[in-house]
Short mmCIF file of C-alpha atoms and ligand atoms in Angstrom, two decimals:
data_model
loop_
_atom_site.label_atom_id
_atom_site.label_comp_id
_atom_site.label_asym_id
_atom_site.label_seq_id
_atom_site.Cartn_x
_atom_site.Cartn_y
_atom_site.Cartn_z
CA MET A 1 -67.00 -54.41 3.45
CA ASN A 2 -64.47 -51.71 2.61
CA TYR A 3 -62.18 -50.69 5.47
CA TYR A 4 -60.39 -47.36 5.77
CA ILE A 5 -57.85 -46.66 8.50
CA ILE A 6 -57.23 -42.91 8.65
CA THR A 7 -54.80 -41.08 10.91
CA GLY A 8 -55.58 -37.50 11.91
CA SER A 9 -59.33 -38.06 11.48
CA SER A 10 -60.52 -35.36 13.90
CA ARG A 11 -60.25 -32.24 11.74
CA GLY A 12 -58.99 -30.77 8.47
CA ILE A 13 -58.39 -33.09 5.52
CA GLY A 14 -58.74 -36.27 7.61
CA ARG A 15 -62.12 -35.20 8.97
CA ALA A 16 -63.35 -34.35 5.46
CA LEU A 17 -62.32 -37.83 4.30
CA VAL A 18 -64.20 -39.42 7.22
CA ASP A 19 -67.32 -37.37 6.47
CA GLN A 20 -67.40 -38.51 2.85
CA LEU A 21 -66.44 -42.13 3.45
CA THR A 22 -69.00 -42.71 6.20
CA ASN A 23 -71.83 -41.71 3.82
CA ASP A 24 -71.52 -45.15 2.25
CA PRO A 25 -72.87 -47.96 4.50
CA GLU A 26 -70.50 -50.42 2.75
CA ASN A 27 -67.57 -48.55 4.34
CA GLU A 28 -66.16 -49.08 7.85
CA VAL A 29 -63.91 -46.21 8.86
CA ILE A 30 -61.36 -46.49 11.64
CA GLY A 31 -59.99 -43.09 12.62
CA ILE A 32 -56.97 -42.43 14.83
CA ALA A 33 -56.36 -39.07 16.55
CA ARG A 34 -56.07 -37.64 20.04
CA SER A 35 -59.62 -36.27 19.87
CA TYR A 36 -62.87 -36.79 18.01
CA GLN A 37 -66.49 -35.60 18.22
CA GLN A 38 -69.77 -36.77 16.68
CA ALA A 39 -69.20 -40.41 15.81
CA LYS A 40 -71.28 -42.05 13.04
CA LYS A 41 -72.43 -45.66 13.09
CA ASN A 42 -69.79 -46.89 10.64
CA TYR A 43 -67.02 -44.82 12.25
CA HIS A 44 -64.83 -46.36 14.94
CA HIS A 45 -62.49 -44.00 16.77
CA ILE A 46 -59.16 -44.92 18.32
CA GLU A 47 -58.04 -42.16 20.69
CA PHE A 48 -54.28 -42.27 20.43
CA ASP A 49 -51.23 -40.00 20.41
CA LEU A 50 -49.41 -41.03 17.22
CA GLY A 51 -46.35 -39.06 18.34
CA ASN A 52 -45.78 -41.63 21.08
CA ILE A 53 -43.62 -44.19 19.29
CA GLU A 54 -43.12 -46.54 22.27
CA GLU A 55 -46.90 -46.87 22.70
CA LEU A 56 -47.39 -47.18 18.94
CA LYS A 57 -44.97 -50.11 18.71
CA SER A 58 -46.99 -52.06 21.27
CA GLN A 59 -50.43 -51.15 19.86
CA VAL A 60 -49.98 -51.01 16.10
CA SER A 61 -51.10 -54.56 15.32
CA HIS A 62 -54.43 -53.87 17.09
CA PHE A 63 -55.26 -50.92 14.83
CA PHE A 64 -56.21 -53.32 12.04
CA GLU A 65 -57.88 -56.04 14.11
CA THR A 66 -61.48 -55.12 13.17
CA VAL A 67 -60.68 -55.67 9.48
CA LYS A 68 -62.34 -58.97 8.54
CA ALA A 69 -62.54 -60.44 5.01
CA PRO A 70 -62.21 -57.02 3.36
CA LYS A 71 -63.31 -56.28 -0.19
CA ARG A 72 -61.06 -53.24 0.01
CA VAL A 73 -58.64 -52.13 2.73
CA VAL A 74 -57.02 -48.69 2.68
CA LEU A 75 -54.47 -47.06 4.97
CA ILE A 76 -54.46 -43.25 4.85
CA ASN A 77 -51.49 -41.70 6.64
CA ASN A 78 -52.82 -38.17 7.02
CA ALA A 79 -51.86 -36.98 10.54
CA GLY A 80 -49.06 -34.47 10.34
CA THR A 81 -47.58 -31.46 12.02
CA LEU A 82 -45.54 -28.46 10.92
CA GLY A 83 -43.94 -28.37 14.34
CA GLU A 84 -42.21 -25.22 15.50
CA ILE A 85 -41.86 -22.65 12.73
CA GLY A 86 -38.39 -21.13 12.97
CA HIS A 87 -34.89 -21.13 11.58
CA VAL A 88 -32.47 -23.91 12.50
CA GLY A 89 -30.57 -22.91 15.63
CA SER A 90 -33.73 -21.59 17.27
CA LEU A 91 -35.59 -24.92 17.38
CA SER A 92 -35.99 -27.22 20.38
CA ALA A 93 -34.71 -30.78 20.22
CA ASP A 94 -38.09 -32.03 21.47
CA GLY A 95 -39.88 -30.14 18.71
CA LEU A 96 -37.64 -31.66 16.03
CA GLU A 97 -38.20 -35.13 17.44
CA GLN A 98 -41.99 -34.60 17.48
CA VAL A 99 -42.14 -33.70 13.78
CA MET A 100 -40.06 -36.68 12.75
CA ASN A 101 -42.07 -39.04 14.99
CA LEU A 102 -45.49 -38.01 13.71
CA ASN A 103 -44.62 -37.30 10.06
CA VAL A 104 -42.09 -40.06 9.36
CA THR A 105 -41.68 -42.76 12.00
CA THR A 106 -45.40 -43.27 12.61
CA PRO A 107 -46.48 -43.64 8.96
CA THR A 108 -43.57 -45.98 8.24
CA ILE A 109 -44.52 -48.21 11.20
CA LEU A 110 -48.15 -48.23 10.01
CA MET A 111 -47.16 -49.07 6.42
CA ASN A 112 -44.91 -51.87 7.62
CA GLU A 113 -47.77 -53.35 9.66
CA PHE A 114 -50.25 -52.93 6.80
CA VAL A 115 -47.99 -54.77 4.35
CA ARG A 116 -47.30 -57.47 6.94
CA GLN A 117 -50.98 -58.07 7.66
CA PHE A 118 -52.53 -57.69 4.22
CA SER A 119 -49.92 -58.85 1.66
CA GLY A 120 -51.50 -62.28 1.37
CA VAL A 121 -55.11 -61.09 1.64
CA GLN A 122 -57.21 -61.09 -1.55
CA ALA A 123 -58.66 -57.58 -1.61
CA GLU A 124 -58.17 -54.18 -3.20
CA LYS A 125 -55.32 -52.70 -1.14
CA VAL A 126 -54.18 -49.10 -1.14
CA ILE A 127 -51.80 -47.03 0.97
CA LEU A 128 -52.29 -43.30 0.55
CA ASN A 129 -49.88 -40.98 2.33
CA ILE A 130 -50.56 -37.26 2.61
CA SER A 131 -47.37 -35.52 1.65
CA SER A 132 -46.72 -31.90 0.74
CA GLY A 133 -45.24 -29.73 -1.97
CA ALA A 134 -42.86 -28.67 0.83
CA GLY A 135 -41.24 -32.11 0.56
CA LYS A 136 -39.93 -31.14 -2.88
CA TYR A 137 -38.33 -27.73 -2.23
CA PRO A 138 -36.95 -25.79 0.75
CA VAL A 139 -39.16 -23.41 2.75
CA ASP A 140 -37.39 -21.30 5.40
CA GLY A 141 -38.70 -21.97 8.92
CA TRP A 142 -40.02 -25.43 7.94
CA SER A 143 -36.79 -27.46 7.87
CA ALA A 144 -38.07 -30.50 9.76
CA TYR A 145 -41.43 -30.45 8.00
CA CYS A 146 -39.85 -30.27 4.51
CA ALA A 147 -37.40 -33.06 5.39
CA SER A 148 -40.16 -35.23 6.90
CA LYS A 149 -42.38 -35.04 3.80
CA SER A 150 -39.41 -35.71 1.55
CA ALA A 151 -38.65 -38.82 3.63
CA LEU A 152 -42.29 -39.92 3.40
CA ASP A 153 -42.19 -39.56 -0.40
CA LEU A 154 -39.09 -41.69 -0.81
CA PHE A 155 -40.28 -44.31 1.68
CA SER A 156 -43.52 -44.53 -0.33
CA LYS A 157 -41.59 -45.02 -3.57
CA VAL A 158 -39.58 -47.86 -2.06
CA VAL A 159 -42.71 -49.58 -0.67
CA ALA A 160 -44.42 -49.23 -4.07
CA GLU A 161 -41.43 -50.82 -5.80
CA GLU A 162 -41.26 -53.65 -3.26
CA CYS A 163 -44.97 -54.34 -3.65
CA ILE A 164 -44.43 -54.79 -7.40
CA LEU A 165 -41.40 -57.05 -6.81
CA ASN A 166 -43.33 -59.15 -4.28
CA GLU A 167 -46.58 -59.15 -6.30
CA ASN A 168 -48.47 -57.97 -3.22
CA ASP A 169 -51.02 -56.09 -5.27
CA ILE A 170 -50.82 -53.10 -2.89
CA LYS A 171 -50.97 -49.69 -4.56
CA VAL A 172 -48.95 -46.97 -2.82
CA PHE A 173 -49.26 -43.20 -3.28
CA SER A 174 -47.82 -40.10 -1.64
CA VAL A 175 -50.04 -37.17 -2.48
CA ALA A 176 -49.50 -33.43 -2.05
CA PRO A 177 -52.90 -31.87 -1.24
CA GLY A 178 -52.16 -28.26 -2.25
CA VAL A 179 -52.81 -25.36 0.11
CA VAL A 180 -55.85 -26.34 2.16
CA ASP A 181 -57.96 -24.21 4.51
CA THR A 182 -57.29 -26.02 7.80
CA GLU A 183 -55.81 -25.26 11.22
CA MET A 184 -52.37 -25.96 9.81
CA GLN A 185 -52.72 -22.94 7.51
CA SER A 186 -53.89 -20.78 10.46
CA GLN A 187 -50.71 -21.76 12.31
CA ILE A 188 -48.67 -20.73 9.24
CA ARG A 189 -50.30 -17.28 9.08
CA GLU A 190 -49.70 -16.72 12.82
CA ALA A 191 -45.93 -17.38 12.61
CA ALA A 192 -43.43 -14.63 13.44
CA PRO A 193 -42.26 -13.12 10.09
CA GLU A 194 -38.57 -13.09 11.09
CA GLN A 195 -38.73 -16.89 11.60
CA PHE A 196 -40.50 -17.48 8.31
CA ARG A 197 -39.77 -15.11 5.43
CA THR A 198 -42.30 -16.82 3.11
CA LYS A 199 -45.20 -16.03 5.48
CA GLY A 200 -46.55 -13.19 3.28
CA LYS A 201 -47.26 -15.62 0.44
CA PHE A 202 -49.60 -17.67 2.66
CA VAL A 203 -51.34 -14.59 4.10
CA LYS A 204 -51.99 -13.41 0.52
CA LEU A 205 -53.31 -16.80 -0.59
CA LYS A 206 -55.89 -16.67 2.22
CA GLU A 207 -56.82 -13.04 1.48
CA GLU A 208 -57.34 -13.91 -2.19
CA GLN A 209 -59.39 -17.00 -1.21
CA MET A 210 -56.96 -19.30 -3.02
CA LEU A 211 -57.05 -22.06 -0.39
CA SER A 212 -58.81 -25.32 -1.24
CA ALA A 213 -61.67 -26.53 0.92
CA PRO A 214 -60.89 -29.76 2.79
CA ALA A 215 -64.00 -31.38 1.25
CA SER A 216 -62.84 -30.78 -2.33
CA VAL A 217 -59.36 -32.10 -1.54
CA ALA A 218 -60.92 -35.18 0.08
CA GLN A 219 -62.88 -35.77 -3.13
CA LYS A 220 -59.66 -35.75 -5.16
CA LEU A 221 -57.98 -38.13 -2.72
CA LEU A 222 -60.92 -40.51 -2.99
CA GLU A 223 -60.48 -40.50 -6.76
CA VAL A 224 -57.00 -41.98 -6.23
CA ILE A 225 -58.34 -44.56 -3.77
CA ASN A 226 -61.31 -45.54 -5.93
CA PHE A 227 -59.42 -45.68 -9.23
CA PRO A 228 -55.78 -46.46 -8.33
CA ASP A 229 -55.06 -47.98 -11.75
CA ARG A 230 -55.61 -44.59 -13.37
CA PHE A 231 -52.51 -43.26 -11.57
CA SER A 232 -49.15 -44.60 -12.69
CA GLU A 233 -46.93 -42.39 -10.48
CA VAL A 234 -46.38 -42.84 -6.73
CA LEU A 235 -45.91 -39.10 -6.10
CA LEU A 236 -49.04 -37.13 -6.99
CA ASP A 237 -50.28 -33.58 -6.56
CA VAL A 238 -54.04 -32.99 -6.38
CA ARG A 239 -53.60 -29.71 -8.29
CA LYS A 240 -52.46 -31.69 -11.32
CA PHE A 241 -55.38 -34.09 -11.84
N1 LIG B 1 -53.38 -27.76 5.12
C1 LIG B 1 -52.47 -27.67 4.15
O1 LIG B 1 -52.39 -26.63 3.45
C2 LIG B 1 -51.55 -28.82 3.86
C3 LIG B 1 -50.64 -28.67 2.81
C4 LIG B 1 -49.78 -29.72 2.51
C5 LIG B 1 -49.84 -30.88 3.25
N2 LIG B 1 -50.72 -31.01 4.29
C6 LIG B 1 -50.74 -32.27 5.03
O2 LIG B 1 -52.06 -32.75 5.15
C7 LIG B 1 -52.19 -33.52 6.34
C8 LIG B 1 -53.40 -33.05 7.12
O3 LIG B 1 -53.21 -31.69 7.44
P1 LIG B 1 -54.38 -30.70 7.89
O4 LIG B 1 -54.10 -29.43 7.21
O5 LIG B 1 -55.68 -31.36 7.75
O6 LIG B 1 -53.94 -30.53 9.41
P2 LIG B 1 -54.79 -30.20 10.73
O7 LIG B 1 -56.05 -29.50 10.40
O8 LIG B 1 -53.81 -29.56 11.65
O9 LIG B 1 -55.17 -31.66 11.28
C9 LIG B 1 -54.17 -32.53 11.71
C10 LIG B 1 -54.78 -33.85 12.14
O10 LIG B 1 -53.71 -34.66 12.63
C11 LIG B 1 -54.04 -35.09 13.96
N3 LIG B 1 -52.86 -35.17 14.80
C12 LIG B 1 -51.95 -34.18 15.04
N4 LIG B 1 -51.05 -34.60 15.95
C13 LIG B 1 -51.42 -35.87 16.30
C14 LIG B 1 -50.91 -36.83 17.21
N5 LIG B 1 -49.82 -36.58 17.95
N6 LIG B 1 -51.54 -38.02 17.32
C15 LIG B 1 -52.64 -38.28 16.60
N7 LIG B 1 -53.17 -37.43 15.70
C16 LIG B 1 -52.56 -36.23 15.56
C17 LIG B 1 -55.02 -34.05 14.50
O11 LIG B 1 -55.87 -34.65 15.47
P3 LIG B 1 -55.77 -34.41 17.08
O12 LIG B 1 -55.24 -33.04 17.29
O13 LIG B 1 -57.18 -34.63 17.52
O14 LIG B 1 -54.85 -35.48 17.57
C18 LIG B 1 -55.81 -33.69 13.25
O15 LIG B 1 -56.86 -34.60 13.06
C19 LIG B 1 -50.87 -33.36 7.10
O16 LIG B 1 -50.06 -34.49 6.88
C20 LIG B 1 -50.23 -32.13 6.45
O17 LIG B 1 -48.84 -32.16 6.54
C21 LIG B 1 -51.59 -29.99 4.61
#
């Protein structure tokens, strides 16, 4: 069996990944999100708030407990949030904490557990983190989001290097998905323009139908998972392959 553990499986890119992966009866998909509808036979849902770090620390080892003698095991850290859109000085401390919890602390805890549990297991092993172009350059109004994705990228690069040093045979990627037509983009277009001067660019992209469909992005991500040896870099951008 192939096992896929996907965070943020209820909608957007995560949901599109679940829809495609569950078409194959050889795949068992374990999704983690606060909500989910319409379960398939080979989909197992864990209803969980991944922003709750205390709870995560006590539960994380159980997330992988249904994985038995895997042929392939894949962790997809997809859940993410933009948080409050606004300039620094106008943000709440709770909001800043939430972004860092969900976008940085949670995926690092999950990666740590994955490496701990599967390092010695003979299987194809992949960690795929969903990053963002916004982790590579500043966007006004998105300070915490940009910083969180930048942190995820560098953490991924360190894990990838350690996996080579320790001969774990775990492939690690941090992939920017492009601009994708999901609820996250709706939130961007609804932001107050004075808190986010770049807003016009995203409104225009939608008007000109330049957003990618979640299903086509999921297809690209599956290419990385299915053929990891074709990709020599840790940091990838789906618009470039
Ligand atoms: N859309 C884009 O243009 C774009 C661009 C660059 C990068 N990305 C990245 O792609 C990833 C997916 O984004 P998306 O556009 O698909 O977003 P989305 O449509 O807003 O979906 C986010 C997913 O994360 C889950 N989630 C949010 N908060 C959670 C929490 N506290 N606990 C558990 N699950 C939580 C949501 O499920 P529940 O609400 O049910 O919990 C949902 O399934 C994110 O990491 C995002 O940063 C997106």
